[in-house]
Amino acid sequence: MTFRNKTAIAGIGETEFSKNSGRSTLHMACEAILAALADAGLQPNDIDGIIKMSANDDIQEIDLLRSLGLSNLRVFHDVPHGGGAACGTVTGAARAIAAGAADVIVCFRSLNERSERRFGYSKVGGGVGGYMAYNIPMGFVTPAQWVAMFGQRYLHDFGWTTEEFGHLAILIRKHASTNPHAMMYNREIDMEDYLNARWITEPLRLFDCTLDTDGACAVVVVSAEKAKQLKSQPAYIAGAAQGTGSRTQMMTSYQRPSISTLEEATATANEVYRIAELDPSRIDQANLYDHFTPMVLMTLESYGFAPRGKAPDLVRSGRLGLDGDLPLNPHGGHLGDGYLHGFSHILEGVRQIRGTANNQVKRSVKTTLATSGTGVPTSAIILSSEAY
Amino acid sequence: MSTYRKETVPIPVPSPITQPFWDATKEHRLLLQTCDSGHIFYYARSHCPNCLSSQLEWVEASGRGKLYSYTVAWREQSPDFAADVPYIIAAITLDEGPRMTSLLVETKPEDVEIDGAVELVWDDVSPEISMPYFRPVAKVGAA
Ligand SMILES: [Zn+2]
C-alpha cells in the first residue's frame, strides 16, 4: 500500500515573475502562500506544516511563523539540492499528511534570482575546498557549464546537432508567447533567432538557458478527504517521489558510466510511476524542468516518453504542442515563463487539471507529470483529477 | 604565474585527505588511488568507492587519456575567468579508467574532438600547487 491519492493540492498561489520584484523574498513568499490559502479557502492559522527548499533563499520557517502569525507547526523540513527539491517538498507533504503527522502543509519557493543573487554568474575568488576543488579551479563555475558537458556528450553519443536543442527552445518559447504571465510573453523565436544567438557555453546558446527570475510560488497540501470539502477543485497527488544516481555531485557527476542519460531522473521516474500505478502512456500532459534544453531531452527519455537518444524525434513530431497528445510546459516553462526552480511546473499541472490555465491544452487532462531539477538529486509528482 | 591562465585564482584548498594529491602536483605527478582489490579511482578519498576498502595507496597516472566531453566557455561567467574566455573545460577519461575534470589547452574550439587522445600538461599556479591540464596529442603524420 502506498500513499497514492491519499492527499491533494488544494490551493495554489504565485506572484508576478519579473527581473526586479522590488521586495524581499519573504514578502513574496507570504504573498504566494496567502494566495494559495485563499485559493483553498483556508486561513493562515490552519497551517501546521511547512516544507521548503532553501538553496539560494534564506527564508526560515521561523520567519514565516512570525510573518503569518503562526505558532504551532507539527512538520517542518528543508529539502536539499537546489531545483531538484521542488517536487520533493510536495512529496514530503504528501507523505507526512498520509501518515497523519499534519493536516495542512504549505510548500513554497521564493527567489530574487535576477535582482539579487544570480546563478548564472559567480565570483569565486581565492580558494575552493571539497570535491569542487577539482572543478571550480578548472574554470568550471556555473550550472550552464556543468550542464553543457552533459549536452555535448548527448549530441556525440546519438549523432544530433544543436538544432535539436533549438527545436525544443522554440517550442517552449512559443508556449510562453501566448501566456500573459510569462516573462517571454509575445516573444516567440524561430530557428534563425536560435542559431544566431550568442554562445553562452558551447553547445549551449542564449535560448538554451533559463531566465534568472524574481518571483514566488506556493501550494497547499491536505488530505484527499479534506480537499473535497474545500473551495477549489483538488489535484490529487497520485504519485510523488525522490531519487538519486551513482557517483553524485551537484551537476558535475561525470564519473558515471554515461552522462548522456540522467540516472536520478530514471530512478525517480520508476518510483513515481510505481507509487501512482501508472505508466508513461497514461500521462496526459508534462511539465518538465527546463533550466537547459539538453536536460529536457534526457528527461523525456528517463520518463519513458521516448527511447534513449530519440527525444529529438518526439520534439519534432508536434506531439508536445498545445494541441498535441502530450503537451509540454504549456505555461512556457523555465525558458519562457520564468525560473522558479521547478515550482511553477507544479502550479501549471494543477491549473491544467482544473482547466484554468492561460494556455489550456486542447486535450482533456486527467493526469499531469511535474519533474524537478536535473543533474542533481531530484523529484517528481503525478497529479490526477480523480482519486482512483 | 600561470602558463595557461591570466589569473591564478581560484586555487584548490587541500583537505587532510587530498593533501598528498595536491602536494604531488608540485612535482608534476598526477596521483590516483588504488585499493587492495586493485580498483583505481580519482579523486582522493578515504575509502574505495567500489569495495569500501580503506587500504589505499597512491599510484601515479600515465597522464594519457581521451576527451569524454567538453564545453567552450565563450562568455564570461565569473570575474575570476573573465580574462580567459574563450576557454575549454573538459572531462577526461584517463587511460587508467577514472574520469576527471580539467582544462583543455593548446588547441582551438573548432579543433576539439570528442574521444580524441589527450595528454597531461602542468600549470604552476602557486608555490604549493600546480594544476593538471590536458592538451590534444598531436596526430601521427600531422604537420
Ligand atoms: Zn576497491
Short mmCIF file of C-alpha atoms and ligand atoms in Angstrom, two decimals:
data_model
loop_
_atom_site.label_atom_id
_atom_site.label_comp_id
_atom_site.label_asym_id
_atom_site.label_seq_id
_atom_site.Cartn_x
_atom_site.Cartn_y
_atom_site.Cartn_z
CA MET A 1 0.00 0.00 0.00
CA THR A 2 1.28 3.43 -0.87
CA PHE A 3 0.07 6.99 -0.34
CA ARG A 4 -1.37 7.10 -3.86
CA ASN A 5 -4.24 9.64 -3.99
CA LYS A 6 -4.35 9.93 -0.20
CA THR A 7 -3.55 13.66 -0.47
CA ALA A 8 -4.18 16.56 -2.82
CA ILE A 9 -3.01 20.02 -3.75
CA ALA A 10 -5.95 22.13 -2.59
CA GLY A 11 -4.62 25.60 -3.33
CA ILE A 12 -2.02 27.37 -5.44
CA GLY A 13 -0.66 30.90 -5.39
CA GLU A 14 2.04 32.89 -7.10
CA THR A 15 3.35 36.40 -7.60
CA GLU A 16 4.20 38.03 -10.89
CA PHE A 17 7.53 36.93 -12.38
CA SER A 18 9.92 39.77 -13.17
CA LYS A 19 13.51 40.96 -13.41
CA ASN A 20 13.15 43.09 -10.30
CA SER A 21 10.45 42.32 -7.77
CA GLY A 22 11.28 45.36 -5.63
CA ARG A 23 10.53 43.43 -2.46
CA SER A 24 12.07 40.77 -0.26
CA THR A 25 11.81 37.04 -0.85
CA LEU A 26 9.98 36.78 2.50
CA HIS A 27 7.47 39.36 1.35
CA MET A 28 6.83 37.44 -1.89
CA ALA A 29 6.66 34.09 -0.08
CA CYS A 30 3.91 35.47 2.16
CA GLU A 31 2.01 36.81 -0.85
CA ALA A 32 2.18 33.45 -2.64
CA ILE A 33 1.23 31.50 0.49
CA LEU A 34 -1.72 33.78 1.28
CA ALA A 35 -2.90 33.45 -2.32
CA ALA A 36 -2.66 29.66 -2.11
CA LEU A 37 -4.59 29.63 1.19
CA ALA A 38 -7.28 31.88 -0.30
CA ASP A 39 -7.49 29.59 -3.33
CA ALA A 40 -8.13 26.66 -0.99
CA GLY A 41 -10.46 28.63 1.29
CA LEU A 42 -8.15 28.23 4.28
CA GLN A 43 -6.70 30.64 6.85
CA PRO A 44 -3.06 31.05 7.95
CA ASN A 45 -3.94 29.51 11.31
CA ASP A 46 -4.88 26.28 9.55
CA ILE A 47 -1.24 25.69 8.58
CA ASP A 48 0.51 23.08 10.71
CA GLY A 49 3.37 22.21 8.38
CA ILE A 50 5.88 23.98 6.15
CA ILE A 51 8.21 22.14 3.77
CA LYS A 52 10.59 24.30 1.83
CA MET A 53 13.62 24.26 -0.42
CA SER A 54 16.18 26.78 0.67
CA ALA A 55 19.07 26.73 -1.82
CA ASN A 56 19.82 30.40 -2.65
CA ASP A 57 16.98 31.54 -0.42
CA ASP A 58 17.40 32.28 3.24
CA ILE A 59 13.79 32.24 4.45
CA GLN A 60 13.48 30.21 7.63
CA GLU A 61 10.33 28.60 8.99
CA ILE A 62 10.53 30.95 11.95
CA ASP A 63 10.40 33.94 9.61
CA LEU A 64 7.11 32.62 8.23
CA LEU A 65 5.83 31.83 11.70
CA ARG A 66 6.26 35.47 12.67
CA SER A 67 5.08 36.89 9.38
CA LEU A 68 1.92 34.78 9.11
CA GLY A 69 1.11 34.88 12.83
CA LEU A 70 1.58 31.14 13.30
CA SER A 71 2.65 29.38 16.46
CA ASN A 72 2.18 25.65 16.07
CA LEU A 73 4.00 23.77 13.31
CA ARG A 74 3.96 20.00 13.59
CA VAL A 75 6.00 19.26 10.44
CA PHE A 76 8.85 21.31 9.02
CA HIS A 77 11.56 20.17 6.63
CA ASP A 78 14.00 21.61 4.20
CA VAL A 79 14.63 19.63 1.00
CA PRO A 80 18.18 19.95 -0.34
CA HIS A 81 19.87 20.12 -3.75
CA GLY A 82 18.55 23.23 -5.45
CA GLY A 83 15.91 22.79 -8.13
CA GLY A 84 15.86 19.04 -7.61
CA ALA A 85 13.90 19.70 -4.44
CA ALA A 86 10.71 21.29 -5.84
CA CYS A 87 8.50 18.22 -6.19
CA GLY A 88 10.36 16.82 -3.18
CA THR A 89 8.65 19.40 -0.95
CA VAL A 90 5.23 18.23 -2.14
CA THR A 91 6.37 14.62 -1.83
CA GLY A 92 7.32 15.28 1.79
CA ALA A 93 3.98 16.95 2.42
CA ALA A 94 2.03 14.06 0.88
CA ARG A 95 3.94 11.50 2.94
CA ALA A 96 3.51 13.47 6.17
CA ILE A 97 -0.22 14.04 5.70
CA ALA A 98 -0.83 10.44 4.63
CA ALA A 99 0.98 9.37 7.80
CA GLY A 100 -1.28 11.59 9.91
CA ALA A 101 1.54 13.87 11.01
CA ALA A 102 -0.06 17.12 9.82
CA ASP A 103 -3.28 18.42 8.24
CA VAL A 104 -2.33 21.45 6.14
CA ILE A 105 1.19 21.76 4.76
CA VAL A 106 2.44 24.70 2.76
CA CYS A 107 5.29 24.30 0.26
CA PHE A 108 6.80 27.31 -1.45
CA ARG A 109 9.67 28.81 -3.43
CA SER A 110 10.60 32.48 -3.38
CA LEU A 111 13.54 33.97 -5.26
CA ASN A 112 15.12 37.23 -6.23
CA GLU A 113 17.48 35.39 -8.53
CA ARG A 114 17.54 38.16 -11.11
CA SER A 115 17.77 41.25 -8.92
CA GLU A 116 19.81 39.92 -6.00
CA ARG A 117 21.78 36.74 -6.46
CA ARG A 118 22.23 35.33 -9.94
CA PHE A 119 23.00 31.68 -10.57
CA GLY A 120 24.50 32.38 -13.95
CA TYR A 121 27.43 34.46 -12.74
CA SER A 122 29.55 33.86 -9.70
CA LYS A 123 32.68 35.28 -8.18
CA VAL A 124 34.79 32.57 -6.63
CA GLY A 125 37.99 34.31 -5.54
CA GLY A 126 40.76 32.64 -3.55
CA GLY A 127 40.35 29.02 -2.51
CA VAL A 128 37.91 26.15 -3.06
CA GLY A 129 37.60 23.05 -0.87
CA GLY A 130 35.66 19.77 -1.04
CA TYR A 131 35.09 17.98 -4.35
CA MET A 132 34.57 21.33 -6.05
CA ALA A 133 38.32 21.85 -5.58
CA TYR A 134 38.56 19.54 -8.61
CA ASN A 135 36.02 21.51 -10.66
CA ILE A 136 35.89 25.20 -9.94
CA PRO A 137 39.62 25.97 -10.31
CA MET A 138 39.29 24.42 -13.79
CA GLY A 139 37.06 27.34 -14.80
CA PHE A 140 34.00 25.30 -14.16
CA VAL A 141 31.86 27.80 -12.34
CA THR A 142 28.18 27.86 -13.35
CA PRO A 143 25.27 25.46 -13.86
CA ALA A 144 25.25 26.28 -17.58
CA GLN A 145 28.81 24.98 -17.91
CA TRP A 146 28.10 21.91 -15.80
CA VAL A 147 25.06 21.04 -17.92
CA ALA A 148 26.80 21.81 -21.22
CA MET A 149 29.09 18.85 -20.58
CA PHE A 150 26.07 16.51 -20.47
CA GLY A 151 24.62 18.13 -23.59
CA GLN A 152 27.83 17.82 -25.59
CA ARG A 153 28.15 14.10 -24.88
CA TYR A 154 24.45 13.59 -25.68
CA LEU A 155 24.95 15.11 -29.13
CA HIS A 156 28.03 12.95 -29.66
CA ASP A 157 26.51 9.68 -28.48
CA PHE A 158 23.39 9.93 -30.64
CA GLY A 159 24.66 11.92 -33.61
CA TRP A 160 22.45 15.01 -33.20
CA THR A 161 23.33 18.67 -33.71
CA THR A 162 22.43 21.69 -31.61
CA GLU A 163 19.43 22.33 -33.87
CA GLU A 164 17.63 19.72 -31.78
CA PHE A 165 18.13 21.87 -28.69
CA GLY A 166 16.79 24.70 -30.83
CA HIS A 167 13.55 22.91 -31.74
CA LEU A 168 12.84 22.43 -28.05
CA ALA A 169 13.65 26.03 -27.11
CA ILE A 170 11.42 27.28 -29.94
CA LEU A 171 8.53 25.06 -28.82
CA ILE A 172 8.64 26.17 -25.18
CA ARG A 173 9.09 29.84 -26.11
CA LYS A 174 6.08 29.51 -28.42
CA HIS A 175 4.02 28.40 -25.44
CA ALA A 176 5.33 31.30 -23.33
CA SER A 177 4.48 33.75 -26.10
CA THR A 178 0.73 33.29 -25.53
CA ASN A 179 0.86 33.25 -21.70
CA PRO A 180 0.44 36.80 -20.31
CA HIS A 181 2.08 35.72 -17.02
CA ALA A 182 5.27 34.68 -18.81
CA MET A 183 8.38 36.84 -18.86
CA MET A 184 8.68 35.98 -22.56
CA TYR A 185 5.03 36.80 -23.37
CA ASN A 186 4.73 37.86 -27.02
CA ARG A 187 8.35 36.97 -27.70
CA GLU A 188 8.36 33.91 -29.90
CA ILE A 189 11.66 32.85 -31.50
CA ASP A 190 12.45 30.92 -34.68
CA MET A 191 15.42 28.78 -35.74
CA GLU A 192 17.23 31.76 -37.22
CA ASP A 193 16.97 33.61 -33.90
CA TYR A 194 18.11 30.48 -32.11
CA LEU A 195 21.18 29.83 -34.25
CA ASN A 196 22.18 33.50 -34.42
CA ALA A 197 22.08 33.99 -30.67
CA ARG A 198 25.42 34.13 -28.88
CA TRP A 199 27.08 31.08 -27.38
CA ILE A 200 26.94 31.00 -23.61
CA THR A 201 28.96 27.86 -23.14
CA GLU A 202 29.11 25.71 -26.25
CA PRO A 203 26.97 23.73 -27.12
CA LEU A 204 24.53 26.00 -25.25
CA ARG A 205 23.38 29.24 -26.85
CA LEU A 206 21.41 32.01 -25.20
CA PHE A 207 17.99 30.44 -25.81
CA ASP A 208 19.04 27.09 -24.37
CA CYS A 209 19.30 28.72 -20.97
CA THR A 210 16.65 29.65 -18.44
CA LEU A 211 15.85 33.18 -17.30
CA ASP A 212 17.07 34.36 -13.91
CA THR A 213 13.78 35.41 -12.31
CA ASP A 214 12.26 37.16 -9.29
CA GLY A 215 9.04 35.64 -8.03
CA ALA A 216 7.34 33.21 -5.67
CA CYS A 217 5.05 30.18 -5.87
CA ALA A 218 3.21 28.24 -3.16
CA VAL A 219 0.94 25.23 -2.84
CA VAL A 220 -1.26 23.92 -0.02
CA VAL A 221 -1.34 20.16 0.51
CA VAL A 222 -4.11 18.47 2.51
CA SER A 223 -5.67 15.01 2.75
CA ALA A 224 -7.86 13.90 -0.15
CA GLU A 225 -10.88 13.86 2.15
CA LYS A 226 -10.25 17.39 3.36
CA ALA A 227 -9.61 18.62 -0.18
CA LYS A 228 -13.11 17.57 -1.22
CA GLN A 229 -14.57 19.94 1.40
CA LEU A 230 -12.50 22.94 0.28
CA LYS A 231 -13.15 25.73 -2.18
CA SER A 232 -11.16 24.74 -5.27
CA GLN A 233 -11.03 21.57 -7.34
CA PRO A 234 -8.44 19.20 -5.84
CA ALA A 235 -5.47 17.89 -7.80
CA TYR A 236 -4.90 14.52 -6.18
CA ILE A 237 -1.30 13.50 -5.61
CA ALA A 238 -1.30 10.17 -7.39
CA GLY A 239 2.45 9.71 -7.22
CA ALA A 240 5.32 11.56 -5.60
CA ALA A 241 8.95 10.50 -5.42
CA GLN A 242 12.57 11.47 -4.96
CA GLY A 243 15.60 9.80 -6.50
CA THR A 244 19.36 9.81 -6.82
CA GLY A 245 22.03 8.32 -9.07
CA SER A 246 25.55 6.96 -8.78
CA ARG A 247 28.68 9.00 -8.03
CA THR A 248 26.58 12.08 -7.49
CA GLN A 249 27.89 15.60 -7.35
CA MET A 250 25.93 18.84 -7.75
CA MET A 251 25.57 18.79 -11.57
CA THR A 252 29.12 17.52 -12.15
CA SER A 253 28.58 13.76 -11.83
CA TYR A 254 30.90 12.99 -14.74
CA GLN A 255 32.39 9.90 -13.12
CA ARG A 256 29.30 7.90 -14.04
CA PRO A 257 29.43 5.29 -16.77
CA SER A 258 27.45 7.67 -19.04
CA ILE A 259 26.35 11.29 -18.88
CA SER A 260 24.10 11.15 -21.94
CA THR A 261 21.38 9.83 -19.64
CA LEU A 262 20.09 11.09 -16.29
CA GLU A 263 20.37 8.36 -13.68
CA GLU A 264 18.46 10.23 -10.97
CA ALA A 265 15.62 11.10 -13.33
CA THR A 266 15.28 7.47 -14.38
CA ALA A 267 15.24 6.34 -10.74
CA THR A 268 12.65 8.98 -9.85
CA ALA A 269 10.51 8.07 -12.87
CA ASN A 270 10.42 4.42 -11.88
CA GLU A 271 9.40 5.32 -8.35
CA VAL A 272 6.75 7.91 -9.21
CA TYR A 273 5.12 5.52 -11.70
CA ARG A 274 5.26 2.74 -9.11
CA ILE A 275 3.51 4.88 -6.50
CA ALA A 276 0.90 6.13 -8.98
CA GLU A 277 0.46 2.67 -10.54
CA LEU A 278 0.65 4.25 -13.97
CA ASP A 279 2.91 4.00 -16.96
CA PRO A 280 4.04 6.86 -19.21
CA SER A 281 1.23 6.26 -21.72
CA ARG A 282 -1.24 7.43 -19.07
CA ILE A 283 0.33 10.89 -18.64
CA ASP A 284 -1.84 13.46 -20.44
CA GLN A 285 0.43 16.46 -20.05
CA ALA A 286 4.00 17.02 -18.80
CA ASN A 287 5.71 19.95 -17.09
CA LEU A 288 9.40 19.08 -17.20
CA TYR A 289 12.18 21.04 -15.53
CA ASP A 290 13.71 23.09 -18.31
CA HIS A 291 16.61 25.16 -17.00
CA PHE A 292 18.66 24.00 -20.02
CA THR A 293 17.37 22.32 -23.17
CA PRO A 294 19.63 19.22 -23.31
CA MET A 295 18.37 18.07 -19.94
CA VAL A 296 14.76 18.18 -21.15
CA LEU A 297 15.61 15.77 -23.96
CA MET A 298 17.16 13.37 -21.49
CA THR A 299 14.22 13.84 -19.10
CA LEU A 300 11.76 12.88 -21.84
CA GLU A 301 13.76 9.68 -22.22
CA SER A 302 14.08 8.96 -18.49
CA TYR A 303 10.31 9.27 -18.01
CA GLY A 304 9.64 6.85 -20.84
CA PHE A 305 8.22 9.22 -23.47
CA ALA A 306 10.98 8.43 -25.97
CA PRO A 307 13.63 5.71 -26.33
CA ARG A 308 17.15 6.67 -25.31
CA GLY A 309 18.68 9.11 -27.75
CA LYS A 310 15.38 9.60 -29.60
CA ALA A 311 13.78 12.53 -27.76
CA PRO A 312 14.60 14.93 -30.62
CA ASP A 313 12.23 12.91 -32.85
CA LEU A 314 9.47 13.40 -30.28
CA VAL A 315 10.13 17.14 -30.09
CA ARG A 316 9.92 17.42 -33.89
CA SER A 317 6.75 15.29 -34.07
CA GLY A 318 4.40 18.04 -32.90
CA ARG A 319 3.01 15.84 -30.13
CA LEU A 320 4.38 18.21 -27.45
CA GLY A 321 2.42 21.25 -28.70
CA LEU A 322 -0.68 22.73 -27.07
CA ASP A 323 -2.85 20.70 -29.45
CA GLY A 324 -0.72 17.54 -29.21
CA ASP A 325 -1.32 14.42 -27.16
CA LEU A 326 1.49 15.18 -24.66
CA PRO A 327 1.60 18.97 -24.33
CA LEU A 328 4.91 20.06 -22.76
CA ASN A 329 5.22 23.09 -20.47
CA PRO A 330 2.13 24.94 -21.75
CA HIS A 331 2.92 27.90 -19.45
CA GLY A 332 6.25 28.40 -21.18
CA GLY A 333 8.37 26.63 -18.59
CA HIS A 334 11.57 27.96 -17.12
CA LEU A 335 12.74 29.01 -20.59
CA GLY A 336 9.83 31.39 -21.11
CA ASP A 337 7.54 31.78 -18.11
CA GLY A 338 10.27 32.17 -15.50
CA TYR A 339 12.72 30.19 -13.42
CA LEU A 340 11.04 29.32 -10.14
CA HIS A 341 13.17 26.21 -9.69
CA GLY A 342 10.51 23.66 -10.58
CA PHE A 343 7.69 25.18 -8.57
CA SER A 344 5.87 26.89 -11.42
CA HIS A 345 5.64 23.47 -13.10
CA ILE A 346 3.68 22.12 -10.14
CA LEU A 347 1.23 25.03 -10.32
CA GLU A 348 0.78 24.57 -14.06
CA GLY A 349 -0.17 20.93 -13.56
CA VAL A 350 -2.87 21.93 -11.09
CA ARG A 351 -4.23 24.56 -13.50
CA GLN A 352 -4.29 22.10 -16.41
CA ILE A 353 -6.27 19.62 -14.30
CA ARG A 354 -8.70 22.34 -13.24
CA GLY A 355 -8.97 23.66 -16.80
CA THR A 356 -7.94 27.16 -15.74
CA ALA A 357 -4.52 27.58 -17.41
CA ASN A 358 -3.79 30.60 -19.58
CA ASN A 359 -2.73 28.13 -22.25
CA GLN A 360 -5.23 25.39 -21.52
CA VAL A 361 -4.29 22.45 -23.72
CA LYS A 362 -6.69 21.07 -26.26
CA ARG A 363 -6.89 17.51 -24.99
CA SER A 364 -8.62 16.60 -21.74
CA VAL A 365 -6.20 16.41 -18.82
CA LYS A 366 -6.75 13.81 -16.13
CA THR A 367 -3.12 13.24 -15.17
CA THR A 368 -0.10 15.53 -15.28
CA LEU A 369 3.55 14.94 -14.51
CA ALA A 370 5.85 17.55 -12.99
CA THR A 371 9.58 16.94 -12.70
CA SER A 372 12.26 18.83 -10.81
CA GLY A 373 15.91 19.78 -11.30
CA THR A 374 18.21 17.58 -13.33
CA GLY A 375 21.85 16.73 -12.77
CA VAL A 376 21.12 16.75 -9.04
CA PRO A 377 19.17 14.50 -6.67
CA THR A 378 15.65 15.10 -7.93
CA SER A 379 11.93 14.54 -7.53
CA ALA A 380 8.64 14.29 -9.43
CA ILE A 381 4.89 14.24 -8.83
CA ILE A 382 1.94 12.93 -10.79
CA LEU A 383 -1.32 14.82 -10.21
CA SER A 384 -4.73 13.38 -11.03
CA SER A 385 -8.20 14.85 -11.42
CA GLU A 386 -9.64 11.75 -9.75
CA ALA A 387 -8.65 9.81 -6.64
CA TYR A 388 -8.51 6.50 -8.47
CA MET B 1 52.39 32.87 -12.63
CA SER B 2 50.22 30.73 -14.81
CA THR B 3 51.20 29.45 -18.25
CA TYR B 4 47.65 28.87 -19.41
CA ARG B 5 45.51 31.36 -17.47
CA LYS B 6 45.53 35.09 -16.91
CA GLU B 7 44.68 34.69 -13.23
CA THR B 8 45.91 32.11 -10.75
CA VAL B 9 42.75 32.07 -8.63
CA PRO B 10 40.68 30.28 -7.58
CA ILE B 11 43.01 27.53 -6.41
CA PRO B 12 42.16 24.31 -4.58
CA VAL B 13 42.34 24.23 -0.79
CA PRO B 14 43.66 20.81 0.26
CA SER B 15 41.97 18.80 3.00
CA PRO B 16 43.75 16.14 5.10
CA ILE B 17 42.65 13.51 2.57
CA THR B 18 43.56 15.48 -0.55
CA GLN B 19 46.83 16.94 0.73
CA PRO B 20 49.05 14.18 -0.77
CA PHE B 21 47.34 14.63 -4.14
CA TRP B 22 47.96 18.36 -4.24
CA ASP B 23 51.47 18.00 -2.80
CA ALA B 24 52.34 15.70 -5.71
CA THR B 25 51.17 18.29 -8.21
CA LYS B 26 54.17 20.41 -7.20
CA GLU B 27 56.36 17.62 -8.57
CA HIS B 28 54.13 17.35 -11.65
CA ARG B 29 52.85 13.94 -10.69
CA LEU B 30 49.13 13.16 -11.11
CA LEU B 31 48.11 10.73 -8.38
CA LEU B 32 45.25 8.26 -8.37
CA GLN B 33 44.34 5.94 -5.55
CA THR B 34 44.18 2.17 -5.63
CA CYS B 35 42.73 -0.24 -3.07
CA ASP B 36 43.90 -3.71 -2.01
CA SER B 37 41.49 -5.21 -4.57
CA GLY B 38 43.07 -3.23 -7.38
CA HIS B 39 40.28 -0.71 -8.01
CA ILE B 40 41.68 2.57 -9.27
CA PHE B 41 39.91 5.85 -8.64
CA TYR B 42 40.05 9.62 -8.71
CA TYR B 43 39.54 11.92 -6.74
CA ALA B 44 41.15 11.46 -3.33
CA ARG B 45 39.01 9.67 -0.76
CA SER B 46 39.21 7.76 2.49
CA HIS B 47 37.52 4.62 1.11
CA CYS B 48 37.39 2.86 -2.26
CA PRO B 49 34.05 3.76 -3.94
CA ASN B 50 33.82 0.25 -5.40
CA CYS B 51 34.53 -2.00 -2.40
CA LEU B 52 34.75 0.43 0.55
CA SER B 53 38.25 -0.77 1.44
CA SER B 54 40.30 1.74 3.41
CA GLN B 55 43.60 0.01 2.50
CA LEU B 56 44.58 2.56 -0.13
CA GLU B 57 47.78 3.52 -1.90
CA TRP B 58 48.70 6.35 -4.21
CA VAL B 59 49.71 5.48 -7.77
CA GLU B 60 50.93 7.81 -10.46
CA ALA B 61 48.75 8.18 -13.55
CA SER B 62 50.24 7.87 -17.02
CA GLY B 63 48.83 11.28 -17.87
CA ARG B 64 47.20 9.99 -21.01
CA GLY B 65 43.51 9.69 -21.77
CA LYS B 66 40.62 10.56 -24.05
CA LEU B 67 38.35 13.56 -24.16
CA TYR B 68 34.96 12.38 -22.83
CA SER B 69 33.11 15.67 -23.13
CA TYR B 70 33.79 19.42 -23.13
CA THR B 71 32.24 22.85 -23.15
CA VAL B 72 33.65 26.03 -24.62
CA ALA B 73 33.17 28.93 -22.20
CA TRP B 74 32.59 31.69 -24.75
CA ARG B 75 31.04 34.07 -22.32
CA GLU B 76 32.43 35.20 -19.01
CA GLN B 77 30.51 33.56 -16.17
CA SER B 78 32.82 34.56 -13.36
CA PRO B 79 35.14 37.55 -12.97
CA ASP B 80 37.90 35.11 -12.00
CA PHE B 81 37.87 33.63 -15.50
CA ALA B 82 36.80 36.71 -17.44
CA ALA B 83 40.23 37.23 -18.97
CA ASP B 84 40.46 33.60 -20.08
CA VAL B 85 37.41 33.35 -22.36
CA PRO B 86 37.06 31.52 -24.59
CA TYR B 87 38.47 28.55 -22.75
CA ILE B 88 37.67 24.84 -22.96
CA ILE B 89 36.51 22.88 -19.93
CA ALA B 90 36.98 19.16 -20.34
CA ALA B 91 36.01 15.81 -18.85
CA ILE B 92 38.90 13.42 -19.45
CA THR B 93 38.69 9.62 -19.22
CA LEU B 94 42.17 8.63 -18.06
CA ASP B 95 43.74 5.51 -19.57
CA GLU B 96 43.63 4.01 -16.07
CA GLY B 97 39.81 4.37 -16.10
CA PRO B 98 38.81 7.25 -13.81
CA ARG B 99 37.31 10.40 -15.25
CA MET B 100 38.40 13.88 -14.20
CA THR B 101 37.51 17.48 -14.99
CA SER B 102 40.21 19.75 -16.33
CA LEU B 103 41.00 22.42 -18.87
CA LEU B 104 41.85 21.52 -22.44
CA VAL B 105 44.71 23.78 -23.57
CA GLU B 106 46.94 24.33 -26.60
CA THR B 107 44.03 23.91 -29.02
CA LYS B 108 41.18 25.86 -30.58
CA PRO B 109 37.46 25.27 -30.04
CA GLU B 110 36.93 24.29 -33.69
CA ASP B 111 39.65 21.61 -33.49
CA VAL B 112 38.34 19.77 -30.44
CA GLU B 113 37.36 16.13 -30.98
CA ILE B 114 35.36 14.07 -28.51
CA ASP B 115 37.12 10.75 -27.79
CA GLY B 116 40.35 12.27 -29.13
CA ALA B 117 43.62 11.39 -27.34
CA VAL B 118 44.90 13.91 -24.79
CA GLU B 119 47.95 14.20 -22.56
CA LEU B 120 48.76 15.89 -19.29
CA VAL B 121 50.47 19.29 -19.00
CA TRP B 122 51.13 21.25 -15.83
CA ASP B 123 50.42 24.81 -14.83
CA ASP B 124 52.32 26.13 -11.81
CA VAL B 125 49.72 28.39 -10.26
CA SER B 126 51.21 28.83 -6.78
CA PRO B 127 54.28 27.76 -4.79
CA GLU B 128 52.17 24.96 -3.27
CA ILE B 129 50.04 23.76 -6.16
CA SER B 130 50.24 23.01 -9.87
CA MET B 131 47.10 22.40 -11.89
CA PRO B 132 46.80 19.32 -14.12
CA TYR B 133 45.53 20.35 -17.56
CA PHE B 134 45.41 18.42 -20.83
CA ARG B 135 46.23 19.06 -24.47
CA PRO B 136 45.41 17.05 -27.58
CA VAL B 137 48.05 14.52 -28.59
CA ALA B 138 49.50 15.55 -31.94
CA LYS B 139 48.30 13.12 -34.61
CA VAL B 140 50.92 10.93 -36.26
CA GLY B 141 51.65 12.29 -39.69
CA ALA B 142 50.20 15.73 -38.93
CA ALA B 143 52.29 18.67 -40.00
ZN ZN C 1 38.22 -1.33 -4.05
#
